[in-house]
Amino acid sequence: MTTYFEGIPKIQYEGTQTINPLAFRHYNPDEELMGKTMREHLKFAAPYWHVMRNELSDPFGVGTALMPWDDQSNSLQNALNRVEVFFEFLDKIGIDYYCWHDRDISPEGKTLDETHQNLLKVCDLLEAKQKETGKKLLWGTACLFSHPRYAQGAATSPNADVFAYAASQVKYALEQTHRLGGEGYTFWGGREGYATLLNTDMKRELDHMAALLQMAVDHAKKIGFKGQFYIEPKPKEPSTHQYDTDSATCLNFLREYGLLDHFKLNIETNHATLAGHTMQHELDVALGANALGSIDANQGDELLGWDTDQFPTDVYMTTQVMLRVLKMGGFTTGGLNFDAKRRRESHCLEDLFHAHISGMDAFALGLKVAAKIHQEGRFEEFVHQRYESYSGGIGAQIEAGTATLDSLDDYAKSIEAPVLQSGRQEMLENLLNTYLFGK
Amino acid sequence: MTTYFEGIPKIQYEGTQTINPLAFRHYNPDEELMGKTMREHLKFAAPYWHVMRNELSDPFGVGTALMPWDDQSNSLQNALNRVEVFFEFLDKIGIDYYCWHDRDISPEGKTLDETHQNLLKVCDLLEAKQKETGKKLLWGTACLFSHPRYAQGAATSPNADVFAYAASQVKYALEQTHRLGGEGYTFWGGREGYATLLNTDMKRELDHMAALLQMAVDHAKKIGFKGQFYIEPKPKEPSTHQYDTDSATCLNFLREYGLLDHFKLNIETNHATLAGHTMQHELDVALGANALGSIDANQGDELLGWDTDQFPTDVYMTTQVMLRVLKMGGFTTGGLNFDAKRRRESHCLEDLFHAHISGMDAFALGLKVAAKIHQEGRFEEFVHQRYESYSGGIGAQIEAGTATLDSLDDYAKSIEAPVLQSGRQEMLENLLNTYLFGK
Amino acid sequence: MTTYFEGIPKIQYEGTQTINPLAFRHYNPDEELMGKTMREHLKFAAPYWHVMRNELSDPFGVGTALMPWDDQSNSLQNALNRVEVFFEFLDKIGIDYYCWHDRDISPEGKTLDETHQNLLKVCDLLEAKQKETGKKLLWGTACLFSHPRYAQGAATSPNADVFAYAASQVKYALEQTHRLGGEGYTFWGGREGYATLLNTDMKRELDHMAALLQMAVDHAKKIGFKGQFYIEPKPKEPSTHQYDTDSATCLNFLREYGLLDHFKLNIETNHATLAGHTMQHELDVALGANALGSIDANQGDELLGWDTDQFPTDVYMTTQVMLRVLKMGGFTTGGLNFDAKRRRESHCLEDLFHAHISGMDAFALGLKVAAKIHQEGRFEEFVHQRYESYSGGIGAQIEAGTATLDSLDDYAKSIEAPVLQSGRQEMLENLLNTYLFGK
Amino acid sequence: MTTYFEGIPKIQYEGTQTINPLAFRHYNPDEELMGKTMREHLKFAAPYWHVMRNELSDPFGVGTALMPWDDQSNSLQNALNRVEVFFEFLDKIGIDYYCWHDRDISPEGKTLDETHQNLLKVCDLLEAKQKETGKKLLWGTACLFSHPRYAQGAATSPNADVFAYAASQVKYALEQTHRLGGEGYTFWGGREGYATLLNTDMKRELDHMAALLQMAVDHAKKIGFKGQFYIEPKPKEPSTHQYDTDSATCLNFLREYGLLDHFKLNIETNHATLAGHTMQHELDVALGANALGSIDANQGDELLGWDTDQFPTDVYMTTQVMLRVLKMGGFTTGGLNFDAKRRRESHCLEDLFHAHISGMDAFALGLKVAAKIHQEGRFEEFVHQRYESYSGGIGAQIEAGTATLDSLDDYAKSIEAPVLQSGRQEMLENLLNTYLFGK
Ligand SMILES: [Co+2]
Ligand SMILES: [Co+2]
Ligand SMILES: [Co+2]
Ligand SMILES: [Co+2]
Ligand SMILES: [Co+2]
Ligand SMILES: [Co+2]
Ligand SMILES: [Co+2]
Ligand SMILES: [Co+2]
């Protein structure tokens, strides 16, 4: 049998004592915590775009990634060849789910129709491979940002014909996601934004964006797709301003256009920090609106101002993420999709494995720490106590909506000046370290 | 008659040829443009806090501002004395409106009741001075961030008694705003946010914040206050994360809690840039929701990460602001409030005048340029043409909601590949310079 | 005669009254100010890389720029064809100087030797075109960042063979710069930096970087090249940390390795702001060390964290730049090189002209304003007065190095507590506006 | 015996199993690693300013810190009282060193002379307490930024009399540091910078700053002070631009003015990140110049743009810091000074202990991890191998300075095209996690 990753074994759990870099120290897929296996908790997914199509170029240099199987052509055959490689990768790394954009998996044709036919043919193979291997599609999406026709937006293009092209792509991408049993469908508004307000009618563009999302919802109903729709917030890059800036902005948009029942958020760590928020904040905003859907698991460099999409290795962050996933009762349709790329200097095949191992182990460790925190409930108890004054008396009236400015004024005049308890931030930060490094 | 600003004349318009630094070169209050005087277009307001109470301290040093009239005490008499100084300032600088927080104008007393009585007494004098001078109150607000009791929030405090104190303050501040004929009432959530999520229940805090706003709306109805309520977005500082992050976040909050009919936004330039947005962007987001209420006219230093609240002197920015004010048909209840402070090095009385002159002239100039741009309509025409494909045919169907993914797919397959027109950003930037520097 | 820019006339000065977008409003090349023509003051240069080779791709999309003359091949003939286009552009836009990287103008060959031969052949043509048109080379440089071999640095590569390749390229680029009469030679350390300190010996890499610069200095002497060497500061991108971070860092490096006599700085506005500095600051740091050599004239978006390399249209900034150029007595070897690219949406040939017109007019206007400020001396006089206490008495002793802690302690005890004059920042900002918008 | 921290025991090491929040889990002062005790490795110091004088105010609110011993007066007696409290704190927390500014420990008097006498009297008590307890002074410094006279700088003030006052303060602060056996003396240029270049002669100000440093060096020689002088880099805040921006800028300054032999750097984590650098980077820059002196141990919030001075709890960071301290053979005169403050919400006495425990344990853990990494040498070995090509052949010639552009061109033409090894960033990040979480 052909192998594309010669010398790379199936990555195994070997525990913390191993010095084998091509092994898991923490991710033991069938180990149970809180009644579920790690595999079920984490629902790792690999993105076709980074694993198979990212050549590791940057704005100042061409690609460096070694891809010996790829003939660099835009042919359908080359696209089909890549599928084989990708499933070998999924098998060896031990990841159960994957995600794609239409243009990652199949090439643009000479006509729109040929483009769609290419997609269908690759999806034939994907369907076969899924059956053969048991791998599953976490979500699909359409690439509406790379082609020059989308340079000024897709749904938000000033050119209605471009909108039509985008709609056509979404139709096929959605239908193929459905056919492959995809658990969700994502909109990442790569070019939905503006370069300058000098030439932009923002309100009109947002109306158009909402129109496309509504059409997708209607089409899903028509074809029977029951998967979850997601929007992925990002504040900037490639455009100067992206409309889907952050969680709150996406929720505002969904509320304004009556789409909140149909969409949840796919939240990416690096996009959170580009927007000036912690990942925890973005997750909590989504959770507050019951709109946390799925996670693009990566991390950024907070000292850099672009989307570095690094592999997630900060265990402080993975712990915080998993705490919130546990708190909401686990993923339903969503999962942890490694929307992360190796550094341009990590150009070897082996680096693909090192990178995913680093992210999978960081999340496995984060899960274990989070489970302990969740089960012991010390943070939760602290927070609960902190707001106790709202659980009765005047606080309960405030929460019930029965207090007024007048009634509260009377109350305030009747009490001793309030005295605050300490917020104890430093003690809590230390407590977090005791969970992370306690033993 | 006593004067506190000896040697400072009433600032007059002298035109661009003057070399007198204590004169206006562009702000000619009674000059008409587009059917209104500059005074009516600009509706300048001075904030009591910066003009009278800002000692120009910073985190590394005590105040430097010379305030010979101020005995540094917390007495009511000192508070009353300041009123006289402030109205002389308003007179000499030629500003018609002002704004206050309750604690700027009157001191905290030994009891809550004494605190409220202090406020009433100062408002007696303010009312008299308004009648005497014709000056008007643009908006009032309560200071819910400086006192240690608000260290963990006011409406979002974990302590319900603190909420009650805040409600009591809002009641009096709102009533006195009403009594002084204030055109609006502002909530700036100075401490409504968090220092760390480790000790915070964000959802519960947001529920409480909405409760206070709802009470204020109800109380306004009760007392007959018809002025406009505003929220002022700001992303961070003093807290690590402020709930009223930016325009979109505020709108999301208002929509979620059913408050959008009762609130508009008071947008500040420096808060826009702290949130990573241009002022233009924040204004357009508000305009798109018909929620632009008033403006805190200042500017930040985009290379610094805190709220520098500098006087607005960038005429590119003032032009963009005034373009949007003209586009919405002018202010109704709102105006241009100079929420700006002199640098700590500009400690002399004279600097108060230099600073306001710089801001008033920059906005007057911005108004003149904006009026010309607005009237000639070249930018507007460019933008209109850019979206022309949505004014008929398939574009109109998209806007009407009659297109579907299927119908657009059919259409897309039937047309030639779309060709984009240039966005012409550089030409438009040059065109803007021709308006600013054309002659 | 073939024309590549059909319909684009030679751009002419038409004054501020014109509504022709393809005309200069301020740049009148032969108009004299302060004894020199605008052409001599400004010394505009066009970079081959942006004008001829920038396809306007970005990390999320392929190129959009229309280049009908370019067959997309890597052939020498294609390279030679571009030279003709470029000189037509220089002629029509009216720019006298240009700059290149070796790989912009000539393609990588199959062998290193073939690569060098390609360079020589293109330089044959460039030399002929220079003679024919009178256009001149401002500076040349070697592209040591795009090829995968430089993925981990050129002079700072961990691989000494890569260093040798870089040295070979520098030798030829320097020799061809010399042959074409280039007034300077620039090092921009595109890959000289690191992705992570986990794998980096920073000190050793800096030693190697200094070694290459020393070799270039020695080679220049050997071949008789008397042009000026430049380093171009930039803090980050493409690498996580670039060694040539900012002006002060470059000066520290040059001092440490004894290279300060041989190098000046080529300062770019967008790199200044990426480093958290104003352009004015970076220029003043360089001026303070007598090391301001040349300027990459562009501007960034301070709200974005990557190098947007926009055309310079902010007249506040161009005025400040030209003030400093006038203050140092004008450029000697350096000039204003438009290291700027059109937005990806501005893909038409015409946009190349709009973009350069916007930058040239903004700098011409900046020059005119700066000349007036320089000649009237009001800012200079203010600054001079501000430090007057150092022109005599104790201040003069401090400057002369004759004061000691003891003598100053005695002096301090003998005087009244010092009283500061106001820094008058707001008055000065207003004064700047009177120069910019005075008439 | 009076106690100021009732209910707070002497903090003890109890190991990782304890659930006592007022105990060390990792810091076991007398435990040995690599031949030294943890106490000797870490050399913790407490800063008088944060522990005793920080009221926890911020730009939007007054202080919240409980300080029952403090009568809020500016009296000498109050100052002397605080000394007792501070030494009880040092005793209970188990920190051996401390640091001060002159104005932290003793109040400004009515005259300069009285100010100096106040300092001497407090230092009498400090000397006695040091003898009694064995606590030691890590470094002293003068506060040249808080008083209004320094609003426009101290050594860089435009007013020479202010320079004289600063010099007088430095004389006394230096002499008292000497008398108390201080191991170092620090310059933190709080106001040495500018608010705007419009009113600033940067070069002249830098000349003056160098003059003061030279005087301090001369005075130290005169009085026999052999301690180490430090400069502490910081890029901005309170001023718009601080002259001591970062390590490289400070080194450039020291080289330019011939002061590099007399100064080392005191590097603070939060100042590193405000300058856009990692702490690791700043330490490596200093180490490369043999100029790493001491460390201000805190951490910032990279999503905020001001100096939050948080307690250092990120063990990734403490590990990287301690790796570098081990690599340079440990501190000589310097140490780990907690230049960190509690959050404004952590206003209780107990929080002082929680905060320092969090930082001390994070550094103790960092030390243990760093020692293991240092001793096993796996990272070092990786880096060594990566540059192996410079240890012989052409690489060695480059390092020896015997290669030329010509010789390297010949060499390059003679070899096969170089092939890079992977930089293996992801593998190394994973390896770091195995050290941090390996067991
Ligand atoms: Co993503
Ligand atoms: Co991303
Ligand atoms: Co404001
Ligand atoms: Co502000
Ligand atoms: Co450049
Ligand atoms: Co650039
Ligand atoms: Co410090
Ligand atoms: Co600090």
XYZ file of C-alpha atoms in Angstrom, chain C residues 23-195:
173
model
C -3.244 66.022 -13.096
C -1.066 67.485 -10.377
C -2.614 70.212 -8.248
C 0.492 70.957 -6.195
C 3.485 69.241 -7.736
C 4.955 71.689 -10.209
C 8.403 70.189 -10.782
C 10.219 73.299 -11.898
C 8.656 75.701 -9.412
C 11.261 77.071 -7.036
C 11.119 77.288 -3.248
C 14.021 78.272 -1.067
C 16.393 78.299 -4.030
C 15.656 74.838 -5.386
C 13.030 73.363 -7.650
C 10.375 71.068 -6.230
C 11.916 68.297 -8.304
C 15.237 68.787 -6.536
C 13.710 69.038 -3.090
C 11.548 65.964 -3.407
C 13.676 63.601 -5.477
C 10.797 61.198 -6.075
C 11.636 57.597 -6.885
C 9.461 54.695 -8.042
C 10.162 51.161 -6.812
C 10.303 48.530 -9.497
C 8.786 45.942 -7.147
C 5.503 47.698 -6.528
C 5.058 49.304 -9.930
C 5.993 46.316 -12.062
C 5.881 43.200 -9.941
C 3.178 43.631 -7.316
C 0.247 41.502 -8.422
C -1.845 42.742 -5.486
C -2.289 39.377 -3.854
C -2.700 39.065 -0.118
C -2.599 36.136 2.321
C -6.227 35.316 1.502
C -6.342 35.889 -2.216
C -4.432 35.806 -5.471
C -3.356 38.842 -7.442
C -5.820 41.168 -9.138
C -3.557 43.678 -10.871
C -4.003 44.001 -14.619
C -0.627 43.659 -16.347
C -1.446 43.040 -19.997
C 2.215 43.171 -21.025
C 3.268 40.419 -18.674
C 3.136 36.817 -19.900
C 3.388 35.539 -16.303
C 6.483 33.594 -17.203
C 9.792 33.669 -15.410
C 11.651 34.237 -18.655
C 14.404 36.742 -19.294
C 12.422 38.085 -22.227
C 9.463 38.848 -20.024
C 11.825 40.642 -17.663
C 13.248 42.694 -20.521
C 9.762 43.557 -21.737
C 8.842 44.950 -18.340
C 11.713 47.435 -18.515
C 10.076 49.167 -21.454
C 6.783 49.425 -19.594
C 8.476 50.770 -16.502
C 10.255 53.551 -18.353
C 7.027 54.575 -20.046
C 5.507 54.767 -16.584
C 8.378 56.894 -15.257
C 8.018 59.199 -18.229
C 4.264 59.630 -17.934
C 4.206 60.106 -14.171
C 7.231 62.395 -14.262
C 9.405 60.613 -11.702
C 13.178 60.936 -12.135
C 14.513 58.110 -9.963
C 13.852 54.441 -9.404
C 14.905 51.604 -7.092
C 15.135 47.843 -7.512
C 15.821 44.498 -5.905
C 17.826 42.173 -8.141
C 14.970 39.671 -8.356
C 12.413 42.324 -9.302
C 14.222 43.118 -12.466
C 15.654 39.742 -13.438
C 14.640 36.152 -12.850
C 16.303 33.407 -10.856
C 18.066 31.066 -13.290
C 18.645 27.356 -13.116
C 22.059 27.945 -11.613
C 23.500 30.734 -9.545
C 25.619 31.702 -12.487
C 22.637 31.882 -14.813
C 20.881 34.013 -12.229
C 23.752 36.465 -12.263
C 23.896 36.489 -16.045
C 20.196 37.339 -16.147
C 20.840 40.289 -13.897
C 23.626 41.562 -16.086
C 21.492 41.344 -19.198
C 18.635 43.297 -17.686
C 21.088 45.863 -16.397
C 22.409 46.275 -19.942
C 18.948 47.368 -20.940
C 18.442 49.512 -17.833
C 21.704 51.298 -18.572
C 20.570 51.998 -22.103
C 17.180 53.242 -20.958
C 18.767 55.485 -18.319
C 20.955 57.070 -20.984
C 18.049 57.491 -23.332
C 15.703 59.042 -20.786
C 17.889 60.651 -18.129
C 16.218 58.638 -15.405
C 18.492 57.674 -12.505
C 18.892 54.874 -10.001
C 18.335 56.045 -6.425
C 19.400 52.731 -4.943
C 19.595 49.031 -5.594
C 19.311 46.059 -3.290
C 19.260 42.264 -3.288
C 16.106 40.303 -2.589
C 17.171 38.013 0.245
C 13.748 37.090 1.549
C 11.445 35.597 -1.064
C 13.191 32.375 -2.098
C 12.655 29.347 0.174
C 16.391 29.149 0.781
C 16.070 32.338 2.814
C 13.147 31.071 4.888
C 15.331 31.075 8.006
C 17.308 34.193 7.170
C 19.986 35.214 4.700
C 22.970 36.615 6.597
C 21.286 35.271 9.727
C 20.466 31.845 8.335
C 21.630 28.946 10.495
C 22.995 27.484 7.266
C 26.342 28.939 6.203
C 25.788 27.908 2.587
C 22.741 30.146 2.545
C 24.910 32.967 3.833
C 27.254 32.327 0.926
C 24.380 32.501 -1.564
C 23.266 35.773 -0.013
C 26.786 37.168 -0.216
C 26.985 36.170 -3.853
C 23.736 37.998 -4.580
C 24.889 41.102 -2.723
C 28.136 41.140 -4.708
C 26.295 41.254 -8.023
C 23.546 43.597 -6.880
C 26.145 46.002 -5.521
C 28.240 45.858 -8.655
C 25.258 46.487 -10.900
C 24.091 49.335 -8.683
C 27.565 50.816 -9.106
C 27.527 50.325 -12.837
C 24.142 52.049 -13.152
C 25.341 55.033 -11.158
C 23.144 54.211 -8.177
C 23.370 56.842 -5.464
C 22.941 54.263 -2.732
C 22.621 50.626 -1.784
C 20.068 49.409 0.758
C 19.883 46.467 3.111
C 16.331 45.620 4.094
C 16.556 42.629 6.359
C 13.434 40.887 5.141
C 14.233 37.584 6.823
C 16.889 38.796 9.237
C 15.075 38.054 12.468
C 13.463 35.077 14.094
C 10.209 33.165 14.299
